[in-house]
Amino acid sequence: MVTAEIIKKAEELRKKLRYHSYLYYVLDKPEITDFEFDRLYRSLVDLEKEYPEIVTPDSPTQRVGGKASDDFRKIPFKKPMLSLANAFSAEELRDFDRRVHGGIGAMPVEYITELKIDGLSMNLIYENGSLMQGLTRGDGKVGEDVTSNVKTIKTIPLYIENAPAYMEVRGEVYMPRKSFIALNEERDEAGMMPFANCRNAAAGSLRQLDPKVTAARNLDFFAYALGAEEGLDISSQDDLLLQLKKFHFRVNPHYRKWDSIEGVITGVREWEKKRRELDYDTDGMVIKVNDFRQQELLGATGKDPKWAIAYKYPPEEAVTKIEKIVVS
Ligand SMILES: NC(=O)c1cnc(OC2CCCC2)nc1N
């Protein structure tokens, strides 16, 4: 017979496990040992086994669901996922800046630069703090339901405290380079084709029918935008990134605010080389007008926002295997 104490005990364990998972996976600053974490986790598993009726879909024990996901149902978005126009030179960034100033008149403009993570963009739907659906971007209007695979990604919260009634969090699922290299070695040994790059490996891992396979691929997630939401009062991109961190999402730390496009160009040049030191692939920088009122003034033509642009770095040789071609 389930008592209020038992439910309270389960909720306390879930709260502790969420918090320590956040410290370990998102901040990489655990406060307890793995042994202590496992002990907490084991007590919740035992409690839920003894009283199956207290299990909640957002319990930490529900990350790797048993069932293979159905064939990626197509789900329309409440708010389309915009795509980015590209710039390939500093001059094109200056053209973008001229268009922005043309659109909003004499007001000063602040820009935010964010590393452009080379993964696949996702829409995470939270209702009353619980993760209800994880959708791939698809064509920007209709996504694919990969919820059971998304739930296996440890840095994606299954439950968020103090969240509004409805919120869509958007970001990039990616595979760290170390995991990509290890996965390709495994595939090579098994006589399978290697993935060409981290992005393809992440896409292939998210589209697995069995969540257990996805769970073993060590995917990760950086949050960078909100879709449809109720009750959040956020007025700029840098405030949004702070709010996403407060909700315990991983936010890429290398974003920066600039008060001129010349500053943006400095930032873009700085990361052209530096990005190779990172443990994940980037293919450029995303430049966004910081102020949301100015974003609204500029609007979006079709599917590209006029308040954001992606600067693309020239592609470097995708190194999967070194082939030596001996010219006789
Ligand atoms: N790949 C990325 O890192 C990335 C992609 N998209 C966006 O912003 C969306 C939201 C509004 C326009 C595009 N930001 C990013 N950092």
mmCIF file of C-alpha atoms in Angstrom, residues 46 49 132 165 202 226 235 239 285 316:
data_model
loop_
_atom_site.group_PDB
_atom_site.id
_atom_site.type_symbol
_atom_site.label_atom_id
_atom_site.label_comp_id
_atom_site.label_asym_id
_atom_site.label_seq_id
_atom_site.Cartn_x
_atom_site.Cartn_y
_atom_site.Cartn_z
ATOM 1 C CA ASP A 46 14.220 -0.537 -5.413
ATOM 2 C CA LYS A 49 10.206 -1.740 -8.110
ATOM 3 C CA MET A 132 7.316 15.560 -22.943
ATOM 4 C CA ALA A 165 3.587 25.668 -17.754
ATOM 5 C CA ALA A 202 25.099 12.096 -33.917
ATOM 6 C CA LEU A 226 13.606 29.062 -26.830
ATOM 7 C CA SER A 235 14.408 40.538 -23.371
ATOM 8 C CA ASP A 239 19.531 36.924 -20.712
ATOM 9 C CA MET A 285 30.004 31.250 -35.574
ATOM 10 C CA GLU A 316 38.973 21.592 -42.838
#
